[in-house]
Coordinates of N, CA, C and O in Angstrom, one line a residue:
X1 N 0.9 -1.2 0.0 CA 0.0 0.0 0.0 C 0.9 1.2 0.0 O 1.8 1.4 0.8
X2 N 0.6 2.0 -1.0 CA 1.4 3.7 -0.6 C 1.3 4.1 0.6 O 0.4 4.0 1.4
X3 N 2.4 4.6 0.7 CA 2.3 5.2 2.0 C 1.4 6.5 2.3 O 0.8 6.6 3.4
X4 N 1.2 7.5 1.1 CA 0.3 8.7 1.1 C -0.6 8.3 0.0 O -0.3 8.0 -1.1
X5 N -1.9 8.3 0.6 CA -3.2 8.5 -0.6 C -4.0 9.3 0.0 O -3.9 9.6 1.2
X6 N -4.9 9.7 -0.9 CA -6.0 11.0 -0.8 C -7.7 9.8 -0.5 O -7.9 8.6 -0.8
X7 N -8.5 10.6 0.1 CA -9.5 9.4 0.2 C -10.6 10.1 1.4 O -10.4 10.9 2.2
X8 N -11.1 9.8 1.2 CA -12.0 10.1 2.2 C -12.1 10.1 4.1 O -12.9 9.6 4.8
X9 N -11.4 10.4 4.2 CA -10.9 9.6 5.6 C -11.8 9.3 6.7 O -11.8 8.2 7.3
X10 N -12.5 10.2 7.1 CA -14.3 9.2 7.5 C -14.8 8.7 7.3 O -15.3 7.8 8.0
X11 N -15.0 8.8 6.5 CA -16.1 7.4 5.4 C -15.4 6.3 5.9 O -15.9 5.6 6.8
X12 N -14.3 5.9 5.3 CA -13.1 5.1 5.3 C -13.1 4.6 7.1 O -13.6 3.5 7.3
X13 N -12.8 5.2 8.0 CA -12.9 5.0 9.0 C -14.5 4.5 9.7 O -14.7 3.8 10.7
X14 N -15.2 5.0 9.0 CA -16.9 4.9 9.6 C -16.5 2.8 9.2 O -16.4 1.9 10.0
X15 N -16.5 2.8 8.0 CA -16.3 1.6 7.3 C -15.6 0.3 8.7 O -16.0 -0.7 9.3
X16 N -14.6 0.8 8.6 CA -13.6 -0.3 9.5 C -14.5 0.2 10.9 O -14.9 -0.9 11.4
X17 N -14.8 0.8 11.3 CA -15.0 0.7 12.2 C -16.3 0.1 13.0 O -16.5 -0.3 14.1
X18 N -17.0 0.0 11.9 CA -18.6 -0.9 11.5 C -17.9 -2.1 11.6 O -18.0 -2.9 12.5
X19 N -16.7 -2.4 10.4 CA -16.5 -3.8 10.1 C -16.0 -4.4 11.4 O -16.4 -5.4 11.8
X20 N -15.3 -3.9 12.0 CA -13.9 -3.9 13.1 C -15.1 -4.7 14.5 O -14.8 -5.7 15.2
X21 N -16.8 -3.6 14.6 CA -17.0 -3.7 16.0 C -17.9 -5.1 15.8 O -18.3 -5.8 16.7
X22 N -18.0 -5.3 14.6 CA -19.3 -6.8 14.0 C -18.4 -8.1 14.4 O -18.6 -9.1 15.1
X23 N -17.2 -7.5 13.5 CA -16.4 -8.9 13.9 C -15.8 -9.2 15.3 O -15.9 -10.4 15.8
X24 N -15.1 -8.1 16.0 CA -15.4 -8.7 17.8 C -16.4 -8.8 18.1 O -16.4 -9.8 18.9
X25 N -17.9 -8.4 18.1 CA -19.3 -8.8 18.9 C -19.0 -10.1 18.6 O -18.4 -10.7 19.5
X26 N -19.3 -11.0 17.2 CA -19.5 -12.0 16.7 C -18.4 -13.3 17.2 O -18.6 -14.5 17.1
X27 N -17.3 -12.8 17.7 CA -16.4 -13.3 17.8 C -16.1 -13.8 19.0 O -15.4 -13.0 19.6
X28 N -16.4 -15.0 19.8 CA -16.5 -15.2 21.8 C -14.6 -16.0 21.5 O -13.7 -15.5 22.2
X29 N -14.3 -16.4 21.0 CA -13.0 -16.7 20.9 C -12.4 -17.0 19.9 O -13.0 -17.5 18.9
X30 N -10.7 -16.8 19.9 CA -10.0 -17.2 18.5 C -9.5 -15.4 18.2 O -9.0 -14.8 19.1
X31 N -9.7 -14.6 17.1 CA -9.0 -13.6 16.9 C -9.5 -12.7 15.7 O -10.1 -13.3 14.8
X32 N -9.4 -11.5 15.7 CA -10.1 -10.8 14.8 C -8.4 -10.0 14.0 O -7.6 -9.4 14.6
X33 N -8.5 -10.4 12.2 CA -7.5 -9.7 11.7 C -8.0 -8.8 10.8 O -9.0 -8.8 10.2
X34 N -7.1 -8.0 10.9 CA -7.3 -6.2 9.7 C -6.5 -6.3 9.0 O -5.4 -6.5 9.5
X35 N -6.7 -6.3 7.4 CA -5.7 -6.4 6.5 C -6.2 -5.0 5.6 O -7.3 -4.6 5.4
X36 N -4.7 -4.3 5.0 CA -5.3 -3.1 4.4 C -3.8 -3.8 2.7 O -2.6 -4.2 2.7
X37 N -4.7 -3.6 2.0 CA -3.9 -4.7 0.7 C -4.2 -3.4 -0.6 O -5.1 -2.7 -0.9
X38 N -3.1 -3.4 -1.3 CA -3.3 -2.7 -2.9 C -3.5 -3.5 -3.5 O -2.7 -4.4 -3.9
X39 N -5.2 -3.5 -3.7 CA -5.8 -4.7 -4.6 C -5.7 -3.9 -6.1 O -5.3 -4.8 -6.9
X40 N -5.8 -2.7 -6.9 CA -5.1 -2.7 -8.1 C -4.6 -1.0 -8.0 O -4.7 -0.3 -7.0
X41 N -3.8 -0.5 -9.4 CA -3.5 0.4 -9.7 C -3.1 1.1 -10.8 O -2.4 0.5 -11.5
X42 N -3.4 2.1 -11.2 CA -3.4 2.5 -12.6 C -3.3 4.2 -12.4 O -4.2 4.9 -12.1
X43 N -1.8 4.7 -12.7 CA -1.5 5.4 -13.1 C -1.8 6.4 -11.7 O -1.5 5.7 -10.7
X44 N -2.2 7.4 -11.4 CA -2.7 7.5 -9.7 C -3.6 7.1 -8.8 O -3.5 7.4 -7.6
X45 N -4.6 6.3 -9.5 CA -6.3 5.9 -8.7 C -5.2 4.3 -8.5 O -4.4 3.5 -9.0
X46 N -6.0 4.5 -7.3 CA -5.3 3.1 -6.3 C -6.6 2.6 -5.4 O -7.2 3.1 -4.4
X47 N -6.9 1.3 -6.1 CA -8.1 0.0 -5.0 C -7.9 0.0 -4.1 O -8.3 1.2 -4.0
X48 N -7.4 -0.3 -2.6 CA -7.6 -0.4 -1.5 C -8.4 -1.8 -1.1 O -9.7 -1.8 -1.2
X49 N -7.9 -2.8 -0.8 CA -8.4 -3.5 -0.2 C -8.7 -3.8 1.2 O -7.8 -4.5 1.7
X50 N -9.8 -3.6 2.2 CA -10.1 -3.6 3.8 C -10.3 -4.9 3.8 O -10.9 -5.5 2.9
X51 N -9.8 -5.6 5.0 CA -10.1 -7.2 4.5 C -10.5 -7.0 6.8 O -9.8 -6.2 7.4
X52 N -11.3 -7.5 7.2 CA -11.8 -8.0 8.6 C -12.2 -9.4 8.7 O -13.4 -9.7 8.4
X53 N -11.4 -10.4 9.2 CA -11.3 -11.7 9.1 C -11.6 -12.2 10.6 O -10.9 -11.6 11.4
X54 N -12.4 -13.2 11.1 CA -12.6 -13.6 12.5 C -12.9 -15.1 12.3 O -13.1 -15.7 11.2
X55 N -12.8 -15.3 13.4 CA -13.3 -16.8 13.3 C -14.5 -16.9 14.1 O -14.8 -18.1 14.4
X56 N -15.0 -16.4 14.4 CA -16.6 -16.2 15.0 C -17.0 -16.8 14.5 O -16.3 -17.3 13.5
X57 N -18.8 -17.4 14.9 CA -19.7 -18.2 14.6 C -20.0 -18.8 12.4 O -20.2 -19.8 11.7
X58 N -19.8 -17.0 12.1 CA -19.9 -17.7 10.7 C -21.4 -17.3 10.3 O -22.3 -16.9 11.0
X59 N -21.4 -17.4 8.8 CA -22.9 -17.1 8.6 C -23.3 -18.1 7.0 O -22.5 -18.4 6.1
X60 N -25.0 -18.4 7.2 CA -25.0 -19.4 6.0 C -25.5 -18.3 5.0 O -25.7 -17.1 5.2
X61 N -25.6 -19.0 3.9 CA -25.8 -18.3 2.7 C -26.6 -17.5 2.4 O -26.5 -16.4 1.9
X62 N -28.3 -18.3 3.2 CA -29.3 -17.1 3.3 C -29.1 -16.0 4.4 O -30.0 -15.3 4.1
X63 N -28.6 -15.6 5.1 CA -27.9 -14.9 6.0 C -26.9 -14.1 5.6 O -26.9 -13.0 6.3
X64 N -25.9 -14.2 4.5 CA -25.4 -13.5 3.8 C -25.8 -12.9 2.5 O -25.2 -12.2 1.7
X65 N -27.1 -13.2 2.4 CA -28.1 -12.6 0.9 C -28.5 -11.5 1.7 O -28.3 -10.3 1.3
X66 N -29.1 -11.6 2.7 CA -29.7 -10.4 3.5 C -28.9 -9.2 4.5 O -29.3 -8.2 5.0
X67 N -27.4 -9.9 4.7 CA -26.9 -8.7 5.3 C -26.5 -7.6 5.8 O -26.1 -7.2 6.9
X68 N -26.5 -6.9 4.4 CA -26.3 -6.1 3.9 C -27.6 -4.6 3.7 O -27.3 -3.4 3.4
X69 N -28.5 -5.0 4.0 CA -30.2 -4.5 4.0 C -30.3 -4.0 5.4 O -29.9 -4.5 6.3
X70 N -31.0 -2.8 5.4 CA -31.4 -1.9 6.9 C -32.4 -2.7 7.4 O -33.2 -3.3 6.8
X71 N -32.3 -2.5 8.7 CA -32.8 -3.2 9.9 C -32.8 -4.7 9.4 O -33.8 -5.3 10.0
X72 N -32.3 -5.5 8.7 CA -32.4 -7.2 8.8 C -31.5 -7.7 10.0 O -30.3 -7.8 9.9
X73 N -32.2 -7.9 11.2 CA -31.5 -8.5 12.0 C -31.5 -10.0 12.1 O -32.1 -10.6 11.2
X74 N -31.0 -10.5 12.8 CA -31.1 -12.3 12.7 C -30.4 -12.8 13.7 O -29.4 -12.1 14.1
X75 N -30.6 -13.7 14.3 CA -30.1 -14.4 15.3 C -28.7 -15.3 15.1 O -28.9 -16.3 14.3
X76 N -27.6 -15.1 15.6 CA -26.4 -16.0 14.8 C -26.6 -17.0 16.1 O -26.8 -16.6 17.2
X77 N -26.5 -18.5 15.8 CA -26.9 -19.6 16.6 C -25.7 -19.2 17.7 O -24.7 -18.5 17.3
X78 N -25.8 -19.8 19.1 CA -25.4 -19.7 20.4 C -24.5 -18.1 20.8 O -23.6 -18.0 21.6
X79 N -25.1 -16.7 19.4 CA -24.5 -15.6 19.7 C -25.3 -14.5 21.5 O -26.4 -14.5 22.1
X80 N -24.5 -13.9 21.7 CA -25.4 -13.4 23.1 C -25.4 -11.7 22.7 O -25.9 -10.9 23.4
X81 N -24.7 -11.2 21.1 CA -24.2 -9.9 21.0 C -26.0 -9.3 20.4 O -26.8 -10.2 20.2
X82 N -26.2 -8.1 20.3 CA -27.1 -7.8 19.4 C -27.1 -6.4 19.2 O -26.5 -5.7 20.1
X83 N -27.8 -5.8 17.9 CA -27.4 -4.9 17.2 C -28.8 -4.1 16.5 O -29.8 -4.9 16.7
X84 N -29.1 -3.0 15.7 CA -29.8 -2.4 15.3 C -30.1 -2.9 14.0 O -31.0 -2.6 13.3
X85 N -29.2 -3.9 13.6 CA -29.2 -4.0 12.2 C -28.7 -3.2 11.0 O -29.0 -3.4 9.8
X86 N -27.8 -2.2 11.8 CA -28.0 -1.3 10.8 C -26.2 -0.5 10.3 O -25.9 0.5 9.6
X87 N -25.2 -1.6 11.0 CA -24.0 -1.1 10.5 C -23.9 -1.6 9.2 O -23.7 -1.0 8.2
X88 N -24.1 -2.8 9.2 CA -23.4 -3.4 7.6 C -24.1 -2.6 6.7 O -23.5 -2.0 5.8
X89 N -25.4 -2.5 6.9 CA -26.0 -1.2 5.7 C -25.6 -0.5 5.4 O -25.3 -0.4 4.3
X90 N -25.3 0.4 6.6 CA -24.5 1.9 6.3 C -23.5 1.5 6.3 O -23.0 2.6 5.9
X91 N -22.2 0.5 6.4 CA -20.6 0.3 5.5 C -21.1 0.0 4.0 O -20.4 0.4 3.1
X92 N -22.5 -0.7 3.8 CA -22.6 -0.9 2.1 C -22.7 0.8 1.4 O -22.2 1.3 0.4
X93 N -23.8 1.3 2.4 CA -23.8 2.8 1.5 C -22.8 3.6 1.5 O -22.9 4.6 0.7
X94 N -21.9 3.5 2.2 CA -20.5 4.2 2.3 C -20.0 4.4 1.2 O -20.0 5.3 0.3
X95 N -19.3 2.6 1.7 CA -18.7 2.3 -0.1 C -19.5 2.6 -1.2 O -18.7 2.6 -2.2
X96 N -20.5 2.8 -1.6 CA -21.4 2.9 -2.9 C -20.9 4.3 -2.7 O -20.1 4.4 -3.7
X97 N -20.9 5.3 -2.0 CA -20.8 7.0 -2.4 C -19.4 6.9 -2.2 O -18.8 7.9 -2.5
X98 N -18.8 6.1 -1.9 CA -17.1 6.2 -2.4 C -16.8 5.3 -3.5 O -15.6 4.9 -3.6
X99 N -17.5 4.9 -4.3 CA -17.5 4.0 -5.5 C -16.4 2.6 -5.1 O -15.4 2.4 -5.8
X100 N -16.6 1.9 -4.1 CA -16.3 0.8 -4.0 C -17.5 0.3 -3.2 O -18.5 1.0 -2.9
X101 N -17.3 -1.5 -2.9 CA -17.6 -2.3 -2.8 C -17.7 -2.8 -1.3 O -17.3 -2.2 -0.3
X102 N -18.1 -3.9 -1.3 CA -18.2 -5.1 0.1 C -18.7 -6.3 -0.5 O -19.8 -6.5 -1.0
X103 N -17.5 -7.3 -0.3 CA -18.4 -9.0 0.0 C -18.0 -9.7 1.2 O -17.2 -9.4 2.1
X104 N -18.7 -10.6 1.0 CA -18.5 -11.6 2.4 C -18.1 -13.1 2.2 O -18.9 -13.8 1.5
X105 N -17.1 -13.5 2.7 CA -17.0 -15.0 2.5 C -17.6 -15.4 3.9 O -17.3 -14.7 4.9
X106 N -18.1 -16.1 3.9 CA -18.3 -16.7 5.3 C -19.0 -18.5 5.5 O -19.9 -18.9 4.8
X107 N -18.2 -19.1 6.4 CA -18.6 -20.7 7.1 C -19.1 -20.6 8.1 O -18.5 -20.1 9.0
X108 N -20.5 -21.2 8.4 CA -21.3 -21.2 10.0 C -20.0 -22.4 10.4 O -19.4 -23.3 9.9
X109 N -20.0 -21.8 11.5 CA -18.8 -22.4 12.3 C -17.5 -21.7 12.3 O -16.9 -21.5 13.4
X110 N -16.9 -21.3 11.3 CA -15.6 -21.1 11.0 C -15.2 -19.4 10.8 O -14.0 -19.0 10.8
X111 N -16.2 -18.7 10.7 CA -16.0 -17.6 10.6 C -16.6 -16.9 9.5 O -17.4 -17.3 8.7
X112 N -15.8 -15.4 9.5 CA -16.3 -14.9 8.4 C -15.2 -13.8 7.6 O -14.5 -13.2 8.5
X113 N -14.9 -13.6 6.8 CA -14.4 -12.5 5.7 C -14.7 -11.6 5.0 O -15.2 -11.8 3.9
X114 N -14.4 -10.3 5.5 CA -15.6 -8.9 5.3 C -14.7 -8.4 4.1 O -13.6 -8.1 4.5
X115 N -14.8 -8.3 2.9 CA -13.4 -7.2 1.8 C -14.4 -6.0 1.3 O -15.6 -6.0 1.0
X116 N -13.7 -5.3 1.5 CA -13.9 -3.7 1.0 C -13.2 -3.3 0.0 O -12.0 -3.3 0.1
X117 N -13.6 -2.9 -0.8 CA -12.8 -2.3 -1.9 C -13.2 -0.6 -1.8 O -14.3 -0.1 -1.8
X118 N -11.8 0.1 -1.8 CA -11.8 1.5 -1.5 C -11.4 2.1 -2.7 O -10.2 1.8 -2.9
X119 N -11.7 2.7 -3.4 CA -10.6 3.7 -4.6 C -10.1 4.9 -4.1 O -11.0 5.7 -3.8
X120 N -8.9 5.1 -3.9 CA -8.3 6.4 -3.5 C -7.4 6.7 -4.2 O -7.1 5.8 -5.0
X121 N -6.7 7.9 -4.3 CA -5.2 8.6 -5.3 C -4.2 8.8 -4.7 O -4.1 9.3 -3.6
X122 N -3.3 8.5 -5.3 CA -2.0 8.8 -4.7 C -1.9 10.2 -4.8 O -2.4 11.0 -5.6
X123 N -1.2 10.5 -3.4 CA -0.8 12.3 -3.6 C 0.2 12.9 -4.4 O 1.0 12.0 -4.6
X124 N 0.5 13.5 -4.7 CA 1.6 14.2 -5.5 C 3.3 14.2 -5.0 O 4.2 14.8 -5.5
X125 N 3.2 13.1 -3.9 CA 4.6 12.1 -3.9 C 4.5 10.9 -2.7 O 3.8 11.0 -1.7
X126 N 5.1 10.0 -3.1 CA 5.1 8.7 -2.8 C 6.2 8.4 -1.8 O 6.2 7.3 -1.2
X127 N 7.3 9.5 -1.5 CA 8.2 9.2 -0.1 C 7.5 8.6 0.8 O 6.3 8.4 0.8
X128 N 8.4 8.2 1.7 CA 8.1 7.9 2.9 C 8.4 8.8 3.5 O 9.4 9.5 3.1
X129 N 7.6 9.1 4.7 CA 8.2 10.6 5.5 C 9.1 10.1 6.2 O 8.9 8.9 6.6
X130 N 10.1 10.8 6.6 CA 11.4 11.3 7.1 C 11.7 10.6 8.2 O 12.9 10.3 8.5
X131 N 10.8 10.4 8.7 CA 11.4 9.3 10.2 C 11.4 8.1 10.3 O 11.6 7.3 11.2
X132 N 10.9 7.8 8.5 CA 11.4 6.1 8.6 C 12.4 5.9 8.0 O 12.7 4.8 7.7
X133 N 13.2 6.9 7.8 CA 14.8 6.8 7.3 C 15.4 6.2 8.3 O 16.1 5.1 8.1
X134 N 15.2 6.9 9.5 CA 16.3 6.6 11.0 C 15.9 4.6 11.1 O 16.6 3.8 11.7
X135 N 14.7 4.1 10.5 CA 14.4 3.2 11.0 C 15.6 2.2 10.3 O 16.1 1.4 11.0
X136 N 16.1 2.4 8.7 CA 17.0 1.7 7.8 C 17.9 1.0 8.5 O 18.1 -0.2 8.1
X137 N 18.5 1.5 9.5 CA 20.0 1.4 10.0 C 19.7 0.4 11.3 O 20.6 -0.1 12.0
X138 N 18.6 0.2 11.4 CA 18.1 -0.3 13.0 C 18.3 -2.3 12.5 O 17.9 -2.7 11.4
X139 N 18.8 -3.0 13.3 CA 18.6 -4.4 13.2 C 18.0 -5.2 14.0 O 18.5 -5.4 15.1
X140 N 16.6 -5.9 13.6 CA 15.5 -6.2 14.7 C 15.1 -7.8 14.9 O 14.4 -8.3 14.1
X141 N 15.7 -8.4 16.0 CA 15.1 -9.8 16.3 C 13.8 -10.1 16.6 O 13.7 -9.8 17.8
X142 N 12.9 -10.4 16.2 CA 11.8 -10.9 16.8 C 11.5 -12.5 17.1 O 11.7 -13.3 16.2
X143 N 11.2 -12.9 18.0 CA 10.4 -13.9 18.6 C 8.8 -13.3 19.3 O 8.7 -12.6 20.2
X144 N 7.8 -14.0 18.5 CA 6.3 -13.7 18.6 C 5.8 -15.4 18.6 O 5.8 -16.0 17.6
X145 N 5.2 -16.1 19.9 CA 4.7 -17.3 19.9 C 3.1 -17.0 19.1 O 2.2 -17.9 19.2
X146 N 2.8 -16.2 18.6 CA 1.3 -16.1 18.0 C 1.8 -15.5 16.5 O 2.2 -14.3 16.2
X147 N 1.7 -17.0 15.4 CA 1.9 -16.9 14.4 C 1.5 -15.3 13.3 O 2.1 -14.9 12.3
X148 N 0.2 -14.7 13.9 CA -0.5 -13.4 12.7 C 0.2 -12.2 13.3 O 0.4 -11.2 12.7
X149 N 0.6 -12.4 14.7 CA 1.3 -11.1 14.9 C 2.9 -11.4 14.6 O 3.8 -10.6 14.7
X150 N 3.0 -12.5 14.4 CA 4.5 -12.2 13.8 C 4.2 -11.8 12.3 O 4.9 -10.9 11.8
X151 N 3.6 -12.3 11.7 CA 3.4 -11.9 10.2 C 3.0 -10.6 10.3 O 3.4 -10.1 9.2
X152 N 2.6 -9.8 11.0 CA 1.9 -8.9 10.9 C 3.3 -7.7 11.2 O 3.3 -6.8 10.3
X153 N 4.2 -7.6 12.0 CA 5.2 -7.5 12.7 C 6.7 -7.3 11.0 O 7.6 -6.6 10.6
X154 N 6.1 -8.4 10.6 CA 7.4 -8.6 9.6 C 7.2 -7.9 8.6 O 8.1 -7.5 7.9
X155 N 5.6 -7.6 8.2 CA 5.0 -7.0 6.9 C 5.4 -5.3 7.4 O 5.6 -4.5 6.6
X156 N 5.5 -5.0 8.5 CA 5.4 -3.9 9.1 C 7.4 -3.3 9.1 O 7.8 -2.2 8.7
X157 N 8.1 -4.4 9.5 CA 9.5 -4.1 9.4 C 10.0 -3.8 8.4 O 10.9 -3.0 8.2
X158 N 9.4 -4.9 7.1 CA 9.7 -4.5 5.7 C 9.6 -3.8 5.2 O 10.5 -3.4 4.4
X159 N 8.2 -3.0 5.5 CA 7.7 -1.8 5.0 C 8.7 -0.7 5.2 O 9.3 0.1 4.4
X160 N 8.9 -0.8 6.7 CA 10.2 0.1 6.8 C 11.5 -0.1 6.8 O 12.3 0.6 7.5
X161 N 11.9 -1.2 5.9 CA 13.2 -1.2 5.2 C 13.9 -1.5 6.7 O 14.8 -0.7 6.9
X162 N 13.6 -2.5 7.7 CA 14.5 -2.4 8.4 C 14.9 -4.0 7.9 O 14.4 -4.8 7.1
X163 N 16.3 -4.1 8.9 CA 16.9 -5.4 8.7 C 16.8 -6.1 9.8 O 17.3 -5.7 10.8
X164 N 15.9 -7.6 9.9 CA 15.1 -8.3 11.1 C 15.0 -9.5 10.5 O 14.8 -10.0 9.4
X165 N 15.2 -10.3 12.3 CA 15.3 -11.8 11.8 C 14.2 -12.4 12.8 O 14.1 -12.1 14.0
X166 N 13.3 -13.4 12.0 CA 12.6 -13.7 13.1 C 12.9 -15.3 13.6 O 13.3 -16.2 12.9
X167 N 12.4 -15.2 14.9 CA 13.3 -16.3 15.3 C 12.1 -17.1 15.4 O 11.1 -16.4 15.5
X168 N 11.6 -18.8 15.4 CA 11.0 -19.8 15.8 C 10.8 -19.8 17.4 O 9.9 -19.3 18.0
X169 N 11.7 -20.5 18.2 CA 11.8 -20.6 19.4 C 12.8 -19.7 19.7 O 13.7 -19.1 19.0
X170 N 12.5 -19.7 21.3 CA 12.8 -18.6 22.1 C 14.2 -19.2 22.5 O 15.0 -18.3 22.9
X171 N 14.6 -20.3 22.4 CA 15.8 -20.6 23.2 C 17.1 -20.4 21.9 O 18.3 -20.3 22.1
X172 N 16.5 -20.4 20.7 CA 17.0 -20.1 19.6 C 17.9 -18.6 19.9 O 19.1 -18.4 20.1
X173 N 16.8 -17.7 19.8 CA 17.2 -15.7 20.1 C 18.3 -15.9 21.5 O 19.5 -15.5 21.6
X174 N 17.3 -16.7 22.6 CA 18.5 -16.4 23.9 C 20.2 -17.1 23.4 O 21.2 -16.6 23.9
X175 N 20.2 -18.0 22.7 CA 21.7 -18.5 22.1 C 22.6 -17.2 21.7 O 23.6 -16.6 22.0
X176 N 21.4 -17.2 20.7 CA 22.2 -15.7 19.6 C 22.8 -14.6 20.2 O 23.9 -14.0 20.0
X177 N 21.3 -14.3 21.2 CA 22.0 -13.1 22.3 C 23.4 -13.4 23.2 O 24.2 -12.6 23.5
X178 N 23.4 -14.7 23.5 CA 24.6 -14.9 24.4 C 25.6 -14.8 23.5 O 26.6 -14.2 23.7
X179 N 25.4 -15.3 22.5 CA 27.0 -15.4 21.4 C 27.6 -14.1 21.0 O 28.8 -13.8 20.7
X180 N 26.0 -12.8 21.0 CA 26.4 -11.5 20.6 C 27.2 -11.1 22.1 O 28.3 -10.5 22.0
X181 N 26.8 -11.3 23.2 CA 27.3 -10.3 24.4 C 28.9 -11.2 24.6 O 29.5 -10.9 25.7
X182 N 29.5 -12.1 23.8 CA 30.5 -12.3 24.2 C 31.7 -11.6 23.3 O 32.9 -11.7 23.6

């Protein structure tokens, strides 16, 4: 994703933030992820992809034809959350007056997969601002026992051009560190 684009930035926020509170309600255990992806690009207009991924309860197909419609509320089997019915609507009308989209993949049981498609513009330069320079020179070990936040961690170090190793086990890094302090 660019680092600077032009966009609506409420709307945009109204969006995730609908998507963001459905998928923790929905969600009694397991993990709620936010992915922000450059789904296409042409010349300055740039897609935006919003992805909100949980493993919450899940929804069947008739359930997903209607969720998107004001006040359709519905009962998700053994859920205790409840709602007006009326965010997913207003993330669908969002995106429509920002000329993008919303679908849903979703498994009763397994969860669900919210994507947004956003169109925004790149602004009239594409640097990185100035204080991810100092980051270049930095060299970063990580050890994370929770697989999405190390991925998440690593996509984030790259972005800023640092140089980082990530370690599997922990007894692994404490080796390394002893061999560095001697």
């Amino acid at each position: 994703v660019p680092p600077l684009l032009r966009g609506d930035s409420l709307r945009i926020a109204q969006v995730l933030t609908n998507l963001l509170s459905n998928a923790i309600k929905y969600t009694d255990e397991g993990e709620v992820i936010v992915r922000l992806l450059q789904e296409k690009r042409e010349n300055d207009a740039v897609t935006l992809r919003l992805e909100v991924e949980d493993t919450g309860r899940g929804l069947d197909t008739d359930q997903q034809q209607k969720l998107f419609q004001a006040w359709r509320r519905f009962e998700v089997a053994g859920s205790k959350a409840s709602g007006s019915g009326l965010g997913l609507a207003i993330v669908h009308k969002l995106l429509d007056v920002l000329g993008g989209d919303i679908r849903v993949n979703s498994t009763p049981g397994k969860g669900s997969v919210f994507s947004a498609s956003i169109p925004c513009r790149l602004t009239n330069t594409t640097r990185k601002p100035a204080r991810w320079d100092a980051l270049r020179n930095l060299r970063v070990w990580v050890y994370e026992s929770h697989h999405t936040t190390t991925r998440a961690l690593s996509h984030l170090l790259t972005f800023w051009e640092v140089d980082f190793r990530v370690w599997d086990h922990p007894s692994e890094l404490f080796d390394a560190l002893r061999d560095k302090s001697k």
